[in-house]
Amino acid sequence: MKKDRGKVWLGVAGVVINSEGKWLVVKKKYSGLKGVWSLPAGFVQMGETADEAVVREVQEETGLQCEVSGLIGFRTGVIREEISDNMAIFYCQLKDEEQNIQIQETELSDARWLTVEEIVGSGESSVMLDEMACHELVHHQLYKKEGINPGDVFEYSAYKLFYNK
């Protein structure tokens, strides 16, 4: 079922790196990412923040529970000169290293942990994943600050700030 997302899209992706330095990657069964390694990703749903969306997407696609520690990138583009396609890329940490991957079989053909060497230059990774895996991203993340109230007049039900410490 194709959803009408309008002309402005907000997606999220999660960079999850385990204690061995391996990245969590997935292969989609559809779209332009079909059959190539990419990050767990999806769209923000109504009523959730972008960081909540990435935690949900990682769990839906791989069964792994994680938490966001920071924002490490933002990808933006325009599709066919009409659709604003934007993606917030978060650094996520596993809640428990002992979890096993359980793929969402309706969307994914595979999910696994790969080393940077297995990702970069393999010809089997998305352009974004290949580019990001070349860099030491953890040291460049914007950190999350919660518990901020910008004023009751705005009526936020959730408000988080990502900034450089």
mmCIF file of N, CA and C in Angstrom, residues 13-134:
data_model
loop_
_atom_site.group_PDB
_atom_site.id
_atom_site.type_symbol
_atom_site.label_atom_id
_atom_site.label_comp_id
_atom_site.label_asym_id
_atom_site.label_seq_id
_atom_site.Cartn_x
_atom_site.Cartn_y
_atom_site.Cartn_z
ATOM 1 N N ALA A 13 17.043 7.701 9.457
ATOM 2 C CA ALA A 13 17.898 6.519 9.318
ATOM 3 C C ALA A 13 18.723 6.397 10.584
ATOM 4 N N GLY A 14 19.051 5.164 10.945
ATOM 5 C CA GLY A 14 19.831 4.925 12.148
ATOM 6 C C GLY A 14 21.167 4.281 11.850
ATOM 7 N N VAL A 15 22.236 4.918 12.332
ATOM 8 C CA VAL A 15 23.566 4.309 12.301
ATOM 9 C C VAL A 15 23.731 3.625 13.650
ATOM 10 N N VAL A 16 23.732 2.296 13.616
ATOM 11 C CA VAL A 16 23.906 1.496 14.833
ATOM 12 C C VAL A 16 25.214 0.744 14.668
ATOM 13 N N ILE A 17 26.141 0.974 15.584
ATOM 14 C CA ILE A 17 27.458 0.329 15.529
ATOM 15 C C ILE A 17 27.643 -0.460 16.813
ATOM 16 N N ASN A 18 27.926 -1.758 16.677
ATOM 17 C CA ASN A 18 28.068 -2.596 17.876
ATOM 18 C C ASN A 18 29.459 -2.463 18.495
ATOM 19 N N SER A 19 29.685 -3.175 19.588
ATOM 20 C CA SER A 19 30.956 -3.073 20.323
ATOM 21 C C SER A 19 32.150 -3.586 19.517
ATOM 22 N N GLU A 20 31.896 -4.362 18.462
ATOM 23 C CA GLU A 20 32.971 -4.842 17.582
ATOM 24 C C GLU A 20 33.258 -3.862 16.447
ATOM 25 N N GLY A 21 32.518 -2.744 16.411
ATOM 26 C CA GLY A 21 32.709 -1.753 15.361
ATOM 27 C C GLY A 21 31.968 -2.067 14.079
ATOM 28 N N LYS A 22 31.086 -3.048 14.107
ATOM 29 C CA LYS A 22 30.309 -3.416 12.917
ATOM 30 C C LYS A 22 29.021 -2.593 12.851
ATOM 31 N N TRP A 23 28.627 -2.272 11.623
ATOM 32 C CA TRP A 23 27.439 -1.463 11.369
ATOM 33 C C TRP A 23 26.234 -2.360 11.082
ATOM 34 N N LEU A 24 25.076 -1.972 11.591
ATOM 35 C CA LEU A 24 23.819 -2.661 11.285
ATOM 36 C C LEU A 24 23.342 -2.179 9.919
ATOM 37 N N VAL A 25 23.197 -3.096 8.973
ATOM 38 C CA VAL A 25 22.762 -2.760 7.622
ATOM 39 C C VAL A 25 21.630 -3.687 7.198
ATOM 40 N N VAL A 26 20.830 -3.185 6.259
ATOM 41 C CA VAL A 26 19.675 -3.949 5.780
ATOM 42 C C VAL A 26 19.625 -3.914 4.260
ATOM 43 N N LYS A 27 18.944 -4.896 3.680
ATOM 44 C CA LYS A 27 18.653 -4.901 2.242
ATOM 45 C C LYS A 27 17.139 -4.874 2.080
ATOM 46 N N LYS A 28 16.646 -3.823 1.423
ATOM 47 C CA LYS A 28 15.209 -3.676 1.172
ATOM 48 C C LYS A 28 14.783 -4.591 0.027
ATOM 49 N N LYS A 29 13.499 -4.936 0.009
ATOM 50 C CA LYS A 29 12.936 -5.736 -1.074
ATOM 51 C C LYS A 29 12.324 -4.859 -2.169
ATOM 52 N N TYR A 30 12.353 -3.530 -1.997
ATOM 53 C CA TYR A 30 11.664 -2.623 -2.917
ATOM 54 C C TYR A 30 12.448 -1.322 -3.062
ATOM 55 N N SER A 31 12.000 -0.476 -3.907
ATOM 56 C CA SER A 31 12.487 0.884 -4.151
ATOM 57 C C SER A 31 13.879 0.900 -4.762
ATOM 58 N N GLY A 32 14.448 2.090 -4.825
ATOM 59 C CA GLY A 32 15.779 2.257 -5.391
ATOM 60 C C GLY A 32 16.872 1.591 -4.577
ATOM 61 N N LEU A 33 16.542 1.188 -3.349
ATOM 62 C CA LEU A 33 17.520 0.513 -2.483
ATOM 63 C C LEU A 33 17.382 -1.010 -2.526
ATOM 64 N N LYS A 34 16.531 -1.514 -3.382
ATOM 65 C CA LYS A 34 16.321 -2.963 -3.473
ATOM 66 C C LYS A 34 17.644 -3.679 -3.754
ATOM 67 N N GLY A 35 17.975 -4.629 -2.868
ATOM 68 C CA GLY A 35 19.142 -5.474 -3.082
ATOM 69 C C GLY A 35 20.491 -4.883 -2.730
ATOM 70 N N VAL A 36 20.521 -3.656 -2.177
ATOM 71 C CA VAL A 36 21.797 -3.074 -1.753
ATOM 72 C C VAL A 36 21.756 -2.825 -0.249
ATOM 73 N N TRP A 37 22.917 -2.841 0.363
ATOM 74 C CA TRP A 37 22.994 -2.560 1.796
ATOM 75 C C TRP A 37 22.685 -1.084 2.035
ATOM 76 N N SER A 38 21.871 -0.826 3.036
ATOM 77 C CA SER A 38 21.550 0.543 3.438
ATOM 78 C C SER A 38 21.308 0.548 4.941
ATOM 79 N N LEU A 39 21.079 1.717 5.481
ATOM 80 C CA LEU A 39 20.782 1.844 6.910
ATOM 81 C C LEU A 39 19.311 1.536 7.167
ATOM 82 N N PRO A 40 18.978 1.016 8.356
ATOM 83 C CA PRO A 40 17.557 0.905 8.708
ATOM 84 C C PRO A 40 16.954 2.305 8.648
ATOM 85 N N ALA A 41 15.804 2.426 7.988
ATOM 86 C CA ALA A 41 15.252 3.759 7.751
ATOM 87 C C ALA A 41 13.757 3.687 7.466
ATOM 88 N N GLY A 42 13.136 4.842 7.541
ATOM 89 C CA GLY A 42 11.718 4.948 7.224
ATOM 90 C C GLY A 42 11.255 6.378 7.421
ATOM 91 N N PHE A 43 9.954 6.557 7.402
ATOM 92 C CA PHE A 43 9.378 7.891 7.488
ATOM 93 C C PHE A 43 8.854 8.196 8.886
ATOM 94 N N VAL A 44 8.919 9.468 9.249
ATOM 95 C CA VAL A 44 8.344 9.937 10.504
ATOM 96 C C VAL A 44 6.828 9.910 10.358
ATOM 97 N N GLN A 45 6.156 9.390 11.376
ATOM 98 C CA GLN A 45 4.697 9.332 11.360
ATOM 99 C C GLN A 45 4.109 10.492 12.158
ATOM 100 N N MET A 46 2.867 10.801 11.872
ATOM 101 C CA MET A 46 2.185 11.863 12.586
ATOM 102 C C MET A 46 2.225 11.596 14.092
ATOM 103 N N GLY A 47 2.537 12.631 14.870
ATOM 104 C CA GLY A 47 2.530 12.519 16.325
ATOM 105 C C GLY A 47 3.805 11.983 16.948
ATOM 106 N N GLU A 48 4.861 11.780 16.150
ATOM 107 C CA GLU A 48 6.128 11.325 16.734
ATOM 108 C C GLU A 48 7.251 12.252 16.316
ATOM 109 N N THR A 49 8.265 12.321 17.154
ATOM 110 C CA THR A 49 9.452 13.098 16.810
ATOM 111 C C THR A 49 10.346 12.249 15.906
ATOM 112 N N ALA A 50 11.277 12.901 15.235
ATOM 113 C CA ALA A 50 12.171 12.180 14.329
ATOM 114 C C ALA A 50 13.006 11.147 15.076
ATOM 115 N N ASP A 51 13.481 11.471 16.291
ATOM 116 C CA ASP A 51 14.294 10.501 17.037
ATOM 117 C C ASP A 51 13.445 9.329 17.520
ATOM 118 N N GLU A 52 12.183 9.550 17.825
ATOM 119 C CA GLU A 52 11.299 8.426 18.167
ATOM 120 C C GLU A 52 11.071 7.544 16.947
ATOM 121 N N ALA A 53 10.950 8.175 15.774
ATOM 122 C CA ALA A 53 10.726 7.423 14.537
ATOM 123 C C ALA A 53 11.886 6.492 14.215
ATOM 124 N N VAL A 54 13.128 6.949 14.416
ATOM 125 C CA VAL A 54 14.266 6.094 14.072
ATOM 126 C C VAL A 54 14.349 4.898 15.019
ATOM 127 N N VAL A 55 14.037 5.085 16.289
ATOM 128 C CA VAL A 55 14.026 3.958 17.239
ATOM 129 C C VAL A 55 12.970 2.941 16.803
ATOM 130 N N ARG A 56 11.795 3.431 16.408
ATOM 131 C CA ARG A 56 10.720 2.549 15.942
ATOM 132 C C ARG A 56 11.136 1.817 14.673
ATOM 133 N N GLU A 57 11.720 2.536 13.716
ATOM 134 C CA GLU A 57 12.109 1.913 12.448
ATOM 135 C C GLU A 57 13.184 0.836 12.632
ATOM 136 N N VAL A 58 14.195 1.123 13.440
ATOM 137 C CA VAL A 58 15.236 0.113 13.694
ATOM 138 C C VAL A 58 14.599 -1.136 14.301
ATOM 139 N N GLN A 59 13.708 -0.949 15.261
ATOM 140 C CA GLN A 59 13.074 -2.112 15.889
ATOM 141 C C GLN A 59 12.140 -2.841 14.921
ATOM 142 N N GLU A 60 11.349 -2.099 14.145
ATOM 143 C CA GLU A 60 10.445 -2.751 13.195
ATOM 144 C C GLU A 60 11.203 -3.562 12.153
ATOM 145 N N GLU A 61 12.298 -3.007 11.636
ATOM 146 C CA GLU A 61 13.022 -3.673 10.555
ATOM 147 C C GLU A 61 13.926 -4.804 11.037
ATOM 148 N N THR A 62 14.510 -4.657 12.236
ATOM 149 C CA THR A 62 15.527 -5.626 12.664
ATOM 150 C C THR A 62 15.224 -6.324 13.986
ATOM 151 N N GLY A 63 14.203 -5.863 14.697
ATOM 152 C CA GLY A 63 13.884 -6.431 16.009
ATOM 153 C C GLY A 63 14.802 -5.934 17.116
ATOM 154 N N LEU A 64 15.754 -5.070 16.806
ATOM 155 C CA LEU A 64 16.721 -4.601 17.798
ATOM 156 C C LEU A 64 16.237 -3.330 18.484
ATOM 157 N N GLN A 65 16.378 -3.299 19.801
ATOM 158 C CA GLN A 65 16.021 -2.117 20.568
ATOM 159 C C GLN A 65 17.257 -1.241 20.739
ATOM 160 N N CYS A 66 17.079 0.038 20.459
ATOM 161 C CA CYS A 66 18.190 0.979 20.571
ATOM 162 C C CYS A 66 17.681 2.280 21.157
ATOM 163 N N GLU A 67 18.625 3.172 21.407
ATOM 164 C CA GLU A 67 18.272 4.517 21.841
ATOM 165 C C GLU A 67 19.157 5.503 21.094
ATOM 166 N N VAL A 68 18.631 6.685 20.864
ATOM 167 C CA VAL A 68 19.355 7.714 20.129
ATOM 168 C C VAL A 68 20.310 8.424 21.074
ATOM 169 N N SER A 69 21.565 8.574 20.638
ATOM 170 C CA SER A 69 22.500 9.371 21.424
ATOM 171 C C SER A 69 22.824 10.681 20.730
ATOM 172 N N GLY A 70 22.596 10.763 19.420
ATOM 173 C CA GLY A 70 22.883 12.013 18.738
ATOM 174 C C GLY A 70 22.444 12.011 17.288
ATOM 175 N N LEU A 71 22.512 13.182 16.704
ATOM 176 C CA LEU A 71 22.217 13.387 15.286
ATOM 177 C C LEU A 71 23.557 13.517 14.575
ATOM 178 N N ILE A 72 23.765 12.737 13.510
ATOM 179 C CA ILE A 72 25.076 12.775 12.855
ATOM 180 C C ILE A 72 25.026 13.251 11.418
ATOM 181 N N GLY A 73 23.840 13.446 10.897
ATOM 182 C CA GLY A 73 23.787 13.911 9.523
ATOM 183 C C GLY A 73 22.379 14.259 9.101
ATOM 184 N N PHE A 74 22.307 14.944 7.973
ATOM 185 C CA PHE A 74 21.017 15.298 7.396
ATOM 186 C C PHE A 74 21.178 15.255 5.893
ATOM 187 N N ARG A 75 20.359 14.440 5.239
ATOM 188 C CA ARG A 75 20.399 14.324 3.787
ATOM 189 C C ARG A 75 19.161 15.022 3.240
ATOM 190 N N THR A 76 19.342 15.830 2.211
ATOM 191 C CA THR A 76 18.208 16.533 1.631
ATOM 192 C C THR A 76 18.351 16.565 0.117
ATOM 193 N N GLY A 77 17.238 16.477 -0.565
ATOM 194 C CA GLY A 77 17.250 16.498 -2.022
ATOM 195 C C GLY A 77 15.866 16.792 -2.561
ATOM 196 N N VAL A 78 15.789 16.969 -3.860
ATOM 197 C CA VAL A 78 14.513 17.201 -4.531
ATOM 198 C C VAL A 78 14.367 16.138 -5.618
ATOM 199 N N ILE A 79 13.232 15.456 -5.612
ATOM 200 C CA ILE A 79 12.948 14.393 -6.578
ATOM 201 C C ILE A 79 12.077 14.968 -7.693
ATOM 202 N N ARG A 80 12.515 14.766 -8.928
ATOM 203 C CA ARG A 80 11.774 15.216 -10.113
ATOM 204 C C ARG A 80 11.320 16.670 -10.019
ATOM 205 N N GLU A 81 12.144 17.504 -9.412
ATOM 206 C CA GLU A 81 11.899 18.936 -9.287
ATOM 207 C C GLU A 81 10.595 19.275 -8.558
ATOM 208 N N GLU A 82 10.072 18.324 -7.739
ATOM 209 C CA GLU A 82 8.816 18.623 -7.062
ATOM 210 C C GLU A 82 8.709 18.110 -5.629
ATOM 211 N N ILE A 83 9.407 17.043 -5.276
ATOM 212 C CA ILE A 83 9.265 16.462 -3.939
ATOM 213 C C ILE A 83 10.513 16.766 -3.121
ATOM 214 N N SER A 84 10.325 17.437 -1.995
ATOM 215 C CA SER A 84 11.423 17.715 -1.070
ATOM 216 C C SER A 84 11.616 16.473 -0.211
ATOM 217 N N ASP A 85 12.746 15.782 -0.408
ATOM 218 C CA ASP A 85 13.024 14.513 0.264
ATOM 219 C C ASP A 85 14.143 14.739 1.280
ATOM 220 N N ASN A 86 13.805 14.645 2.564
ATOM 221 C CA ASN A 86 14.729 14.962 3.650
ATOM 222 C C ASN A 86 14.870 13.781 4.605
ATOM 223 N N MET A 87 16.077 13.590 5.127
ATOM 224 C CA MET A 87 16.313 12.483 6.051
ATOM 225 C C MET A 87 17.274 12.891 7.157
ATOM 226 N N ALA A 88 16.811 12.745 8.392
ATOM 227 C CA ALA A 88 17.663 12.954 9.562
ATOM 228 C C ALA A 88 18.354 11.632 9.874
ATOM 229 N N ILE A 89 19.661 11.673 10.068
ATOM 230 C CA ILE A 89 20.447 10.458 10.293
ATOM 231 C C ILE A 89 20.973 10.490 11.729
ATOM 232 N N PHE A 90 20.529 9.538 12.519
ATOM 233 C CA PHE A 90 20.836 9.506 13.946
ATOM 234 C C PHE A 90 21.859 8.431 14.270
ATOM 235 N N TYR A 91 22.675 8.711 15.287
ATOM 236 C CA TYR A 91 23.552 7.694 15.858
ATOM 237 C C TYR A 91 22.773 7.022 16.986
ATOM 238 N N CYS A 92 22.656 5.708 16.907
ATOM 239 C CA CYS A 92 21.882 4.944 17.882
ATOM 240 C C CYS A 92 22.767 3.905 18.556
ATOM 241 N N GLN A 93 22.484 3.651 19.824
ATOM 242 C CA GLN A 93 23.217 2.634 20.568
ATOM 243 C C GLN A 93 22.250 1.536 20.976
ATOM 244 N N LEU A 94 22.730 0.306 20.887
ATOM 245 C CA LEU A 94 21.916 -0.836 21.303
ATOM 246 C C LEU A 94 21.628 -0.770 22.791
ATOM 247 N N LYS A 95 20.422 -1.172 23.175
ATOM 248 C CA LYS A 95 20.101 -1.256 24.597
ATOM 249 C C LYS A 95 20.740 -2.492 25.207
ATOM 250 N N ASP A 96 20.925 -3.529 24.384
ATOM 251 C CA ASP A 96 21.506 -4.785 24.850
ATOM 252 C C ASP A 96 22.252 -5.436 23.690
ATOM 253 N N GLU A 97 23.530 -5.666 23.834
ATOM 254 C CA GLU A 97 24.351 -6.263 22.769
ATOM 255 C C GLU A 97 23.988 -7.725 22.481
ATOM 256 N N GLU A 98 23.249 -8.357 23.372
ATOM 257 C CA GLU A 98 22.921 -9.775 23.221
ATOM 258 C C GLU A 98 21.686 -10.015 22.349
ATOM 259 N N GLN A 99 21.053 -8.960 21.879
ATOM 260 C CA GLN A 99 19.860 -9.105 21.041
ATOM 261 C C GLN A 99 20.211 -9.769 19.712
ATOM 262 N N ASN A 100 19.277 -10.513 19.163
ATOM 263 C CA ASN A 100 19.452 -11.131 17.851
ATOM 264 C C ASN A 100 18.624 -10.395 16.811
ATOM 265 N N ILE A 101 19.166 -10.262 15.624
ATOM 266 C CA ILE A 101 18.443 -9.627 14.523
ATOM 267 C C ILE A 101 17.277 -10.513 14.111
ATOM 268 N N GLN A 102 16.122 -9.902 13.964
ATOM 269 C CA GLN A 102 14.919 -10.567 13.454
ATOM 270 C C GLN A 102 14.350 -9.659 12.367
ATOM 271 N N ILE A 103 14.563 -10.029 11.106
ATOM 272 C CA ILE A 103 14.190 -9.114 10.025
ATOM 273 C C ILE A 103 12.684 -9.058 9.802
ATOM 274 N N GLN A 104 12.259 -7.892 9.332
ATOM 275 C CA GLN A 104 10.877 -7.681 8.935
ATOM 276 C C GLN A 104 10.762 -8.207 7.501
ATOM 277 N N GLU A 105 10.280 -9.422 7.360
ATOM 278 C CA GLU A 105 10.325 -10.113 6.077
ATOM 279 C C GLU A 105 9.478 -9.480 4.983
ATOM 280 N N THR A 106 8.493 -8.656 5.341
ATOM 281 C CA THR A 106 7.689 -7.999 4.305
ATOM 282 C C THR A 106 8.480 -6.902 3.601
ATOM 283 N N GLU A 107 9.448 -6.285 4.277
ATOM 284 C CA GLU A 107 10.220 -5.181 3.705
ATOM 285 C C GLU A 107 11.663 -5.531 3.378
ATOM 286 N N LEU A 108 12.244 -6.465 4.128
ATOM 287 C CA LEU A 108 13.678 -6.735 4.000
ATOM 288 C C LEU A 108 13.969 -8.135 3.481
ATOM 289 N N SER A 109 15.055 -8.239 2.712
ATOM 290 C CA SER A 109 15.533 -9.561 2.302
ATOM 291 C C SER A 109 16.680 -10.016 3.196
ATOM 292 N N ASP A 110 17.332 -9.048 3.905
ATOM 293 C CA ASP A 110 18.464 -9.405 4.763
ATOM 294 C C ASP A 110 18.768 -8.256 5.717
ATOM 295 N N ALA A 111 19.382 -8.579 6.820
ATOM 296 C CA ALA A 111 19.904 -7.607 7.783
ATOM 297 C C ALA A 111 21.057 -8.283 8.493
ATOM 298 N N ARG A 112 22.137 -7.548 8.684
ATOM 299 C CA ARG A 112 23.299 -8.139 9.354
ATOM 300 C C ARG A 112 24.272 -7.051 9.811
ATOM 301 N N TRP A 113 25.298 -7.496 10.518
ATOM 302 C CA TRP A 113 26.372 -6.615 10.978
ATOM 303 C C TRP A 113 27.520 -6.739 9.990
ATOM 304 N N LEU A 114 28.004 -5.604 9.456
ATOM 305 C CA LEU A 114 29.133 -5.609 8.537
ATOM 306 C C LEU A 114 30.217 -4.657 9.033
ATOM 307 N N THR A 115 31.454 -5.008 8.742
ATOM 308 C CA THR A 115 32.566 -4.120 9.055
ATOM 309 C C THR A 115 32.580 -2.970 8.039
ATOM 310 N N VAL A 116 33.289 -1.909 8.374
ATOM 311 C CA VAL A 116 33.434 -0.788 7.449
ATOM 312 C C VAL A 116 34.072 -1.272 6.148
ATOM 313 N N GLU A 117 35.045 -2.162 6.247
ATOM 314 C CA GLU A 117 35.719 -2.697 5.058
ATOM 315 C C GLU A 117 34.748 -3.464 4.164
ATOM 316 N N GLU A 118 33.793 -4.158 4.758
ATOM 317 C CA GLU A 118 32.797 -4.894 3.975
ATOM 318 C C GLU A 118 31.782 -3.957 3.314
ATOM 319 N N ILE A 119 31.598 -2.783 3.890
ATOM 320 C CA ILE A 119 30.641 -1.804 3.352
ATOM 321 C C ILE A 119 31.259 -0.969 2.250
ATOM 322 N N VAL A 120 32.416 -0.380 2.534
ATOM 323 C CA VAL A 120 33.033 0.606 1.645
ATOM 324 C C VAL A 120 33.625 -0.065 0.411
ATOM 325 N N GLY A 121 33.233 0.427 -0.734
ATOM 326 C CA GLY A 121 33.817 -0.049 -1.985
ATOM 327 C C GLY A 121 33.391 -1.426 -2.412
ATOM 328 N N SER A 122 32.398 -2.015 -1.739
ATOM 329 C CA SER A 122 31.963 -3.368 -2.088
ATOM 330 C C SER A 122 31.109 -3.386 -3.347
ATOM 331 N N GLY A 123 30.543 -2.232 -3.695
ATOM 332 C CA GLY A 123 29.626 -2.197 -4.832
ATOM 333 C C GLY A 123 28.241 -2.692 -4.463
ATOM 334 N N GLU A 124 28.052 -3.097 -3.213
ATOM 335 C CA GLU A 124 26.764 -3.625 -2.757
ATOM 336 C C GLU A 124 26.082 -2.696 -1.757
ATOM 337 N N SER A 125 26.616 -1.482 -1.568
ATOM 338 C CA SER A 125 26.077 -0.554 -0.582
ATOM 339 C C SER A 125 25.490 0.669 -1.267
ATOM 340 N N SER A 126 24.497 1.264 -0.620
ATOM 341 C CA SER A 126 23.927 2.505 -1.143
ATOM 342 C C SER A 126 25.010 3.585 -1.142
ATOM 343 N N VAL A 127 24.821 4.583 -1.962
ATOM 344 C CA VAL A 127 25.784 5.683 -2.043
ATOM 345 C C VAL A 127 25.927 6.354 -0.677
ATOM 346 N N MET A 128 24.802 6.600 0.002
ATOM 347 C CA MET A 128 24.848 7.269 1.301
ATOM 348 C C MET A 128 25.602 6.425 2.331
ATOM 349 N N LEU A 129 25.311 5.130 2.390
ATOM 350 C CA LEU A 129 25.989 4.249 3.346
ATOM 351 C C LEU A 129 27.480 4.180 3.053
ATOM 352 N N ASP A 130 27.821 4.031 1.804
ATOM 353 C CA ASP A 130 29.226 3.951 1.407
ATOM 354 C C ASP A 130 29.969 5.220 1.820
ATOM 355 N N GLU A 131 29.366 6.372 1.583
ATOM 356 C CA GLU A 131 29.987 7.656 1.934
ATOM 357 C C GLU A 131 30.130 7.797 3.446
ATOM 358 N N MET A 132 29.100 7.462 4.192
ATOM 359 C CA MET A 132 29.124 7.643 5.648
ATOM 360 C C MET A 132 30.083 6.687 6.339
ATOM 361 N N ALA A 133 30.190 5.471 5.846
ATOM 362 C CA ALA A 133 31.046 4.477 6.486
ATOM 363 C C ALA A 133 32.526 4.835 6.381
ATOM 364 N N CYS A 134 32.864 5.745 5.481
ATOM 365 C CA CYS A 134 34.255 6.181 5.309
ATOM 366 C C CYS A 134 34.723 7.118 6.420
#
